[in-house]
Amino acid sequence: MKTQRLTPDDIELAGTLLRVGDLVAIPTETVYGLGANGLATDAMDRIYEAKGRPSDNPLILHIPDQNMVPRLVKSISPLEQRLMDTFWPGPLTITFEKSHLVPERATGGLSRVALRCPDHDLCRKILQVAGVPIAAPSANRSGRPSPTTAEAVLHDMEGRIQAVMDGGPCHIGVESTVVQVEDDRITILRPGGVTKEMLEMVCDHVVYDTALVDASAAPKAPGMKYRHYAPDMPTTVFVGTPEQVAHACIEGMREGASIGLLLSEVTWQLVQAMLEDEQIRSVVPNIYGPTVEAEALANHLYSSLLAFNEDKVDLLYIEGCPSEGLGVAVMNRLEKASSHQVIYLK
Ligand code: TXA
Ligand code: MG
């Protein structure tokens, strides 16, 4: 199969391919999704095949607006309605008890279905044309970083899917927040683009799934138990002041090894000032922003991990950010990318 590269002139084509059961990668504000008709079991089977994804890991159904929700779910509570009104379109995925219309394939056999309305005009236009909910996991092969550009999608999916719609780079860079509502309480199953603080604006009781704070607990979102987004080389994340992080990077230099650095500009300046001339040749720097900032790190994270993999660096050091706001989602992904090698410097 030759994968077609579509442009925004091809919205009709993209929507139609999706409706008839083909796989089309689509841009969203978070990461690119690998779309398929979310009411057609055979189309969703092809998602699992193309990704090499474990079959118990449910999919998110993407919809252009709230109109489709009543047909896909058993009921909508007042708090769920408030969440949709406040955060849609946007990076918030809500799980509901599913209706009979939703195939088991979409939910990995669970009774709940995950719904999301992306804040991305081109994406929503494609969803409108498709006229059916579109199941779309991140468009990477299982175990690889989520793609934030059409090129990254093609790297993993060339020849495995019908088409990719090129909508340019994704704006946020980490996946949506997944939540479950029970009575008047919200549980965050996966931290993402909508932060706990934002959810607290509409609800007094917002908690993280225990699996996010206690590694031995089973996560409610099946996908959270897999080892995700890990680059090939040993990766360490440092959190601290620019001086502390710069010193940790220098101490971690190994003779003969090429070192990837994903740092803020301030910290990179400090590192440069400390490096010997011959050491500087073994360093591959990637700067994510002027200072440590969760938004900028989120935006560069997956594309940098992919670039370091291409460069085949031997070791990777990343400057992490405080776990607050969007930083919770970023540090959650970095914990996984580094196999929990996150060091808080004192
Ligand atoms: O931002 C995003 O959410 C992106 C874009 C493409 O929309 N999609 C995405 O999908 O990240 P995926 O499949 O890579 O991750 C979906 C997560 C998984 O952790 C999955 O286990 C969880 O959502 N999930 C899906 N349905 C669920 C359900 N019914 N109950 C609990 N967790 C669910
Ligand atoms: Mg994913």
Coordinates of C-alpha atoms and ligand atoms in Angstrom, one line a residue:
M1 CA 0.0 0.0 0.0
K2 CA 1.3 3.5 -0.9
T3 CA 0.4 6.0 1.9
Q4 CA -1.0 9.1 0.4
R5 CA 0.0 12.5 1.8
L6 CA -3.1 14.7 2.0
T7 CA -3.3 18.5 2.2
P8 CA -6.1 20.6 3.7
D9 CA -7.6 20.7 0.2
D10 CA -8.4 17.0 0.6
I11 CA -10.8 17.2 3.6
E12 CA -13.6 15.5 1.7
L13 CA -11.3 12.7 0.6
A14 CA -10.0 12.2 4.2
G15 CA -13.5 12.1 5.7
T16 CA -14.7 9.7 3.0
L17 CA -11.8 7.3 3.3
L18 CA -12.4 7.1 7.1
R19 CA -16.2 6.5 6.6
V20 CA -15.6 3.6 4.3
G21 CA -13.2 1.9 6.7
D22 CA -9.7 3.0 5.6
L23 CA -7.0 4.1 8.0
V24 CA -6.1 7.8 7.8
A25 CA -3.8 9.6 10.2
I26 CA -5.2 13.0 11.3
P27 CA -3.7 16.0 13.1
T28 CA -5.2 17.1 16.5
E29 CA -4.0 19.8 18.9
T30 CA -2.2 17.2 21.1
V31 CA -0.6 14.5 18.8
Y32 CA -1.5 12.9 15.4
G33 CA -4.1 10.2 15.7
L34 CA -4.4 7.0 13.6
G35 CA -8.1 7.3 12.6
A36 CA -10.6 4.6 11.6
N37 CA -14.4 4.3 11.6
G38 CA -15.2 3.9 15.3
L39 CA -18.5 2.0 14.6
A40 CA -16.8 -0.6 12.3
T41 CA -15.0 -3.5 14.1
D42 CA -13.0 -4.5 11.0
A43 CA -11.7 -1.0 10.5
M44 CA -10.6 -0.8 14.2
D45 CA -9.0 -4.3 13.8
R46 CA -6.7 -2.7 11.3
I47 CA -5.6 0.0 13.8
Y48 CA -4.4 -2.7 16.2
E49 CA -2.6 -4.4 13.3
A50 CA -0.9 -1.2 12.0
K51 CA 0.2 -0.1 15.4
G52 CA 1.1 -3.6 16.9
R53 CA -1.1 -2.5 19.8
P54 CA -2.2 -4.9 22.6
S55 CA -5.8 -5.7 22.0
D56 CA -7.0 -4.9 25.6
N57 CA -6.1 -1.2 25.2
P58 CA -9.2 0.7 24.3
L59 CA -9.5 3.5 21.7
I60 CA -10.7 7.1 22.1
L61 CA -13.6 8.0 19.8
H62 CA -13.2 11.5 18.3
I63 CA -16.3 13.6 17.5
P64 CA -16.7 17.0 15.8
D65 CA -19.1 18.4 18.5
Q66 CA -21.5 17.2 21.3
N67 CA -24.3 16.2 18.9
M68 CA -23.2 12.5 18.6
V69 CA -22.7 12.0 22.4
P70 CA -26.3 10.9 23.3
R71 CA -26.2 8.1 20.8
L72 CA -22.8 6.7 22.0
V73 CA -23.4 6.8 25.8
K74 CA -26.0 5.4 28.3
S75 CA -26.4 8.7 30.2
I76 CA -24.8 12.1 30.8
S77 CA -24.5 13.4 34.3
P78 CA -24.6 17.1 35.1
L79 CA -20.9 17.2 35.9
E80 CA -20.1 15.4 32.6
Q81 CA -22.2 17.9 30.8
R82 CA -20.3 20.7 32.5
L83 CA -17.0 19.2 31.5
M84 CA -18.0 19.0 27.8
D85 CA -19.4 22.6 27.9
T86 CA -16.2 24.0 29.5
F87 CA -13.4 22.0 27.9
W88 CA -14.7 20.9 24.5
P89 CA -13.3 21.4 21.9
G90 CA -10.1 20.7 23.8
P91 CA -7.6 18.1 25.1
L92 CA -10.0 16.4 27.5
T93 CA -11.2 12.8 27.0
I94 CA -14.2 11.7 29.1
T95 CA -15.1 8.1 29.6
F96 CA -18.9 7.2 29.7
E97 CA -20.9 4.0 30.0
K98 CA -21.2 3.0 26.4
S99 CA -24.4 2.5 24.4
H100 CA -25.2 -0.6 22.3
L101 CA -24.1 1.3 19.2
V102 CA -20.4 1.3 20.3
P103 CA -18.6 -1.9 19.3
E104 CA -16.6 -3.8 22.0
R105 CA -13.6 -3.4 19.7
A106 CA -13.5 0.4 20.5
T107 CA -13.5 -0.2 24.3
G108 CA -11.2 -3.3 24.5
G109 CA -14.2 -5.1 26.1
L110 CA -14.7 -2.4 28.8
S111 CA -18.2 -1.1 29.5
R112 CA -17.0 2.5 29.2
V113 CA -16.2 4.4 26.0
A114 CA -13.7 7.3 25.8
L115 CA -14.9 10.4 23.9
R116 CA -13.0 13.5 22.8
C117 CA -13.7 16.6 20.7
P118 CA -10.4 18.0 19.5
D119 CA -9.6 21.7 19.4
H120 CA -8.3 21.6 15.8
D121 CA -10.4 23.0 12.9
L122 CA -9.0 20.8 10.2
C123 CA -9.5 17.7 12.3
R124 CA -13.1 18.7 13.2
K125 CA -13.9 19.3 9.5
I126 CA -12.7 15.8 8.7
L127 CA -14.8 14.4 11.5
Q128 CA -17.8 16.3 10.2
V129 CA -17.4 14.8 6.7
A130 CA -16.8 11.3 8.1
G131 CA -20.1 11.5 9.9
V132 CA -19.2 8.7 12.3
P133 CA -17.1 8.8 15.5
I134 CA -13.4 8.2 14.6
A135 CA -11.4 5.9 16.7
A136 CA -7.9 7.3 16.9
P137 CA -5.0 6.3 19.1
S138 CA -1.7 8.2 18.7
A139 CA -0.4 7.4 15.2
N140 CA 2.9 5.7 16.4
R141 CA 3.9 2.0 16.3
S142 CA 3.2 0.7 19.8
G143 CA 6.1 1.6 22.2
R144 CA 7.3 4.5 20.2
P145 CA 6.9 8.3 20.9
S146 CA 3.6 9.8 19.7
P147 CA 4.0 11.7 16.4
T148 CA 3.5 15.5 16.4
T149 CA 4.2 16.0 12.7
A150 CA 3.1 14.2 9.5
E151 CA 6.7 13.2 8.8
A152 CA 6.9 11.4 12.2
V153 CA 3.6 9.6 11.3
L154 CA 5.1 8.5 8.0
H155 CA 8.3 7.3 9.7
D156 CA 6.2 4.7 11.6
M157 CA 3.2 4.1 9.3
E158 CA 4.4 4.5 5.7
G159 CA 3.0 1.6 3.7
R160 CA 0.7 0.5 6.6
I161 CA -2.1 3.1 6.2
Q162 CA -4.1 4.6 3.4
A163 CA -3.3 8.3 4.0
V164 CA -2.0 11.0 6.4
M165 CA -3.5 14.5 6.5
D166 CA -0.7 17.0 6.9
G167 CA -1.9 19.7 9.3
G168 CA 1.6 20.9 10.3
P169 CA 3.0 20.4 13.8
C170 CA 0.7 19.7 16.7
H171 CA 0.2 22.7 19.0
I172 CA 0.4 21.0 22.5
G173 CA 2.6 18.0 22.0
V174 CA 1.4 15.7 24.7
E175 CA -1.8 13.6 24.7
S176 CA -5.2 14.6 26.1
T177 CA -6.2 14.3 29.8
V178 CA -8.4 11.2 30.3
V179 CA -11.0 11.4 33.1
Q180 CA -13.7 9.4 34.6
V181 CA -16.6 11.0 36.5
E182 CA -18.3 9.3 39.4
D183 CA -21.1 11.3 41.2
D184 CA -19.6 14.7 41.8
R185 CA -15.9 13.5 41.7
I186 CA -13.4 13.5 38.8
T187 CA -10.6 10.9 38.6
I188 CA -7.7 11.7 36.2
L189 CA -6.6 8.5 34.6
R190 CA -4.0 10.0 32.4
P191 CA -2.6 13.6 32.9
G192 CA -2.6 15.7 29.8
G193 CA -3.4 19.0 28.2
V194 CA -6.3 19.9 30.6
T195 CA -4.6 20.3 34.0
K196 CA -6.0 19.3 37.5
E197 CA -6.1 23.0 38.3
M198 CA -8.3 23.6 35.3
L199 CA -10.7 20.8 36.2
E200 CA -10.9 22.2 39.8
M201 CA -12.6 25.2 38.3
V202 CA -15.7 23.1 37.6
C203 CA -15.5 20.5 40.4
D204 CA -14.3 20.5 44.1
H205 CA -13.2 16.8 44.1
V206 CA -10.5 16.1 41.5
V207 CA -8.1 13.3 42.2
Y208 CA -5.4 11.3 40.3
D209 CA -6.0 7.6 39.7
T210 CA -4.0 5.8 42.5
A211 CA -1.8 4.1 39.8
L212 CA -0.4 7.6 38.9
V213 CA 1.0 8.0 42.4
D214 CA 1.5 4.4 43.5
A215 CA 3.4 2.3 40.9
S216 CA 2.1 -1.0 42.3
A217 CA -1.6 -0.1 41.7
A218 CA -3.4 -1.2 38.5
P219 CA -4.3 1.8 36.3
K220 CA -7.9 2.4 35.3
A221 CA -6.7 3.4 31.8
P222 CA -5.3 0.1 30.4
G223 CA -2.8 2.0 28.2
M224 CA -1.1 3.5 31.3
K225 CA 0.4 0.1 32.2
Y226 CA 2.5 -0.3 29.1
R227 CA 6.0 1.0 28.8
H228 CA 5.5 3.9 26.4
Y229 CA 7.6 6.4 24.6
A230 CA 11.0 5.0 25.4
P231 CA 14.0 6.1 23.3
D232 CA 16.6 3.4 22.5
M233 CA 19.4 4.9 24.6
P234 CA 19.7 5.2 28.4
T235 CA 17.9 8.4 29.4
T236 CA 18.1 10.4 32.6
V237 CA 15.9 13.3 33.6
F238 CA 17.3 16.0 35.9
V239 CA 15.1 18.4 37.8
G240 CA 16.7 21.4 39.6
T241 CA 18.1 24.8 39.1
P242 CA 19.9 25.5 35.8
E243 CA 23.2 25.4 37.7
Q244 CA 22.4 22.0 39.3
V245 CA 21.2 20.5 36.0
A246 CA 24.3 21.8 34.1
H247 CA 26.6 20.3 36.7
A248 CA 24.8 17.0 36.6
C249 CA 25.1 16.9 32.8
I250 CA 28.8 17.6 33.0
E251 CA 29.4 14.9 35.6
G252 CA 27.5 12.5 33.4
M253 CA 29.8 13.0 30.4
R254 CA 31.5 9.6 29.4
E255 CA 34.7 9.5 27.4
G256 CA 34.0 8.4 23.8
A257 CA 30.2 8.5 24.2
S258 CA 28.0 10.9 22.3
I259 CA 25.6 12.6 24.6
G260 CA 22.1 14.0 23.7
L261 CA 21.0 17.0 25.8
L262 CA 17.5 18.3 25.8
L263 CA 17.8 21.5 27.8
S264 CA 16.5 25.0 28.2
E265 CA 18.7 27.8 26.7
V266 CA 19.9 29.1 30.1
T267 CA 21.1 25.7 31.2
W268 CA 22.7 25.0 27.8
Q269 CA 24.7 28.2 28.1
L270 CA 26.0 27.1 31.5
V271 CA 26.9 23.6 30.1
Q272 CA 28.8 25.2 27.2
A273 CA 30.8 27.4 29.5
M274 CA 31.9 24.3 31.4
L275 CA 32.7 21.9 28.5
E276 CA 36.2 21.3 27.2
D277 CA 36.7 21.8 23.5
E278 CA 37.0 18.1 22.7
Q279 CA 33.9 17.3 24.8
I280 CA 31.8 19.7 22.9
R281 CA 32.1 17.6 19.7
S282 CA 30.5 14.6 21.5
V283 CA 27.4 16.6 22.5
V284 CA 24.2 16.8 20.5
P285 CA 22.2 19.7 22.0
N286 CA 18.5 20.3 21.5
I287 CA 17.1 23.5 23.1
Y288 CA 13.4 23.5 24.0
G289 CA 12.9 27.1 25.1
P290 CA 14.6 30.1 26.7
T291 CA 13.9 28.8 30.3
V292 CA 12.4 25.7 31.9
E293 CA 8.8 25.8 30.9
A294 CA 6.3 22.9 30.8
E295 CA 4.5 24.2 27.6
A296 CA 7.8 24.4 25.6
L297 CA 9.0 21.1 26.9
A298 CA 5.7 19.4 26.0
N299 CA 5.9 20.9 22.5
H300 CA 9.5 19.6 21.8
L301 CA 9.4 16.3 23.8
Y302 CA 8.4 13.7 21.3
S303 CA 10.0 15.2 18.2
S304 CA 13.3 15.5 20.2
L305 CA 13.1 11.9 21.4
L306 CA 12.7 10.8 17.8
A307 CA 15.5 13.1 16.6
F308 CA 17.9 11.7 19.3
N309 CA 17.0 8.2 18.2
E310 CA 17.9 9.1 14.6
D311 CA 21.2 10.6 15.7
K312 CA 22.0 7.4 17.6
V313 CA 23.4 9.2 20.7
D314 CA 24.7 6.8 23.4
L315 CA 23.2 8.6 26.4
L316 CA 20.4 11.2 26.8
Y317 CA 20.0 13.8 29.5
I318 CA 16.8 15.8 29.8
E319 CA 16.1 18.9 31.9
G320 CA 12.7 18.2 33.5
C321 CA 10.2 20.7 34.9
P322 CA 8.2 21.1 38.1
S323 CA 5.2 18.7 38.4
E324 CA 2.5 21.4 38.3
G325 CA 0.0 22.5 35.6
L326 CA 1.0 20.9 32.3
G327 CA 4.2 19.8 34.0
V328 CA 2.4 16.9 35.5
A329 CA 1.7 15.4 32.1
V330 CA 5.2 16.2 30.9
M331 CA 6.9 14.5 33.9
N332 CA 4.5 11.5 33.6
R333 CA 5.8 11.0 30.0
L334 CA 9.4 11.6 31.1
E335 CA 9.1 9.0 33.9
K336 CA 8.2 6.5 31.3
A337 CA 10.7 7.6 28.7
S338 CA 13.5 7.3 31.2
S339 CA 12.3 4.1 32.8
H340 CA 11.9 6.1 36.0
Q341 CA 15.4 7.6 36.0
V342 CA 14.2 11.0 37.2
I343 CA 16.7 12.7 39.6
Y344 CA 15.6 15.6 41.7
L345 CA 18.8 17.5 42.4
K346 CA 19.4 19.1 45.8
Ligands
TXA1 O1 -4.6 13.3 22.7 C1 -5.0 12.1 22.6 O2 -5.7 11.6 23.4 C2 -4.5 11.4 21.3 C3 -5.1 12.1 20.1 C4 -4.8 11.3 18.9 O3 -6.4 12.3 20.3 N1 -4.9 10.0 21.4 C5 -4.4 9.1 22.3 O4 -4.9 7.8 22.2 O5 -3.5 9.4 23.0 P1 -4.1 6.6 22.8 O6 -4.9 5.4 22.3 O7 -2.7 6.6 22.4 O8 -4.4 6.7 24.3 C6 -5.6 6.5 24.9 C7 -5.6 6.3 26.3 C8 -5.0 4.9 26.7 O9 -4.2 5.1 27.9 C9 -6.3 4.1 27.0 O10 -6.0 3.0 27.8 C10 -7.2 5.1 27.6 O11 -6.9 6.3 26.9 N2 -8.6 4.8 27.4 C11 -9.3 4.7 26.3 N3 -10.6 4.3 26.5 C12 -10.7 4.1 27.9 C13 -11.7 3.6 28.7 N4 -12.9 3.3 28.3 N5 -11.4 3.6 30.1 C14 -10.2 3.9 30.5 N6 -9.2 4.4 29.8 C15 -9.4 4.4 28.4
MG2 MG -0.6 6.4 22.5

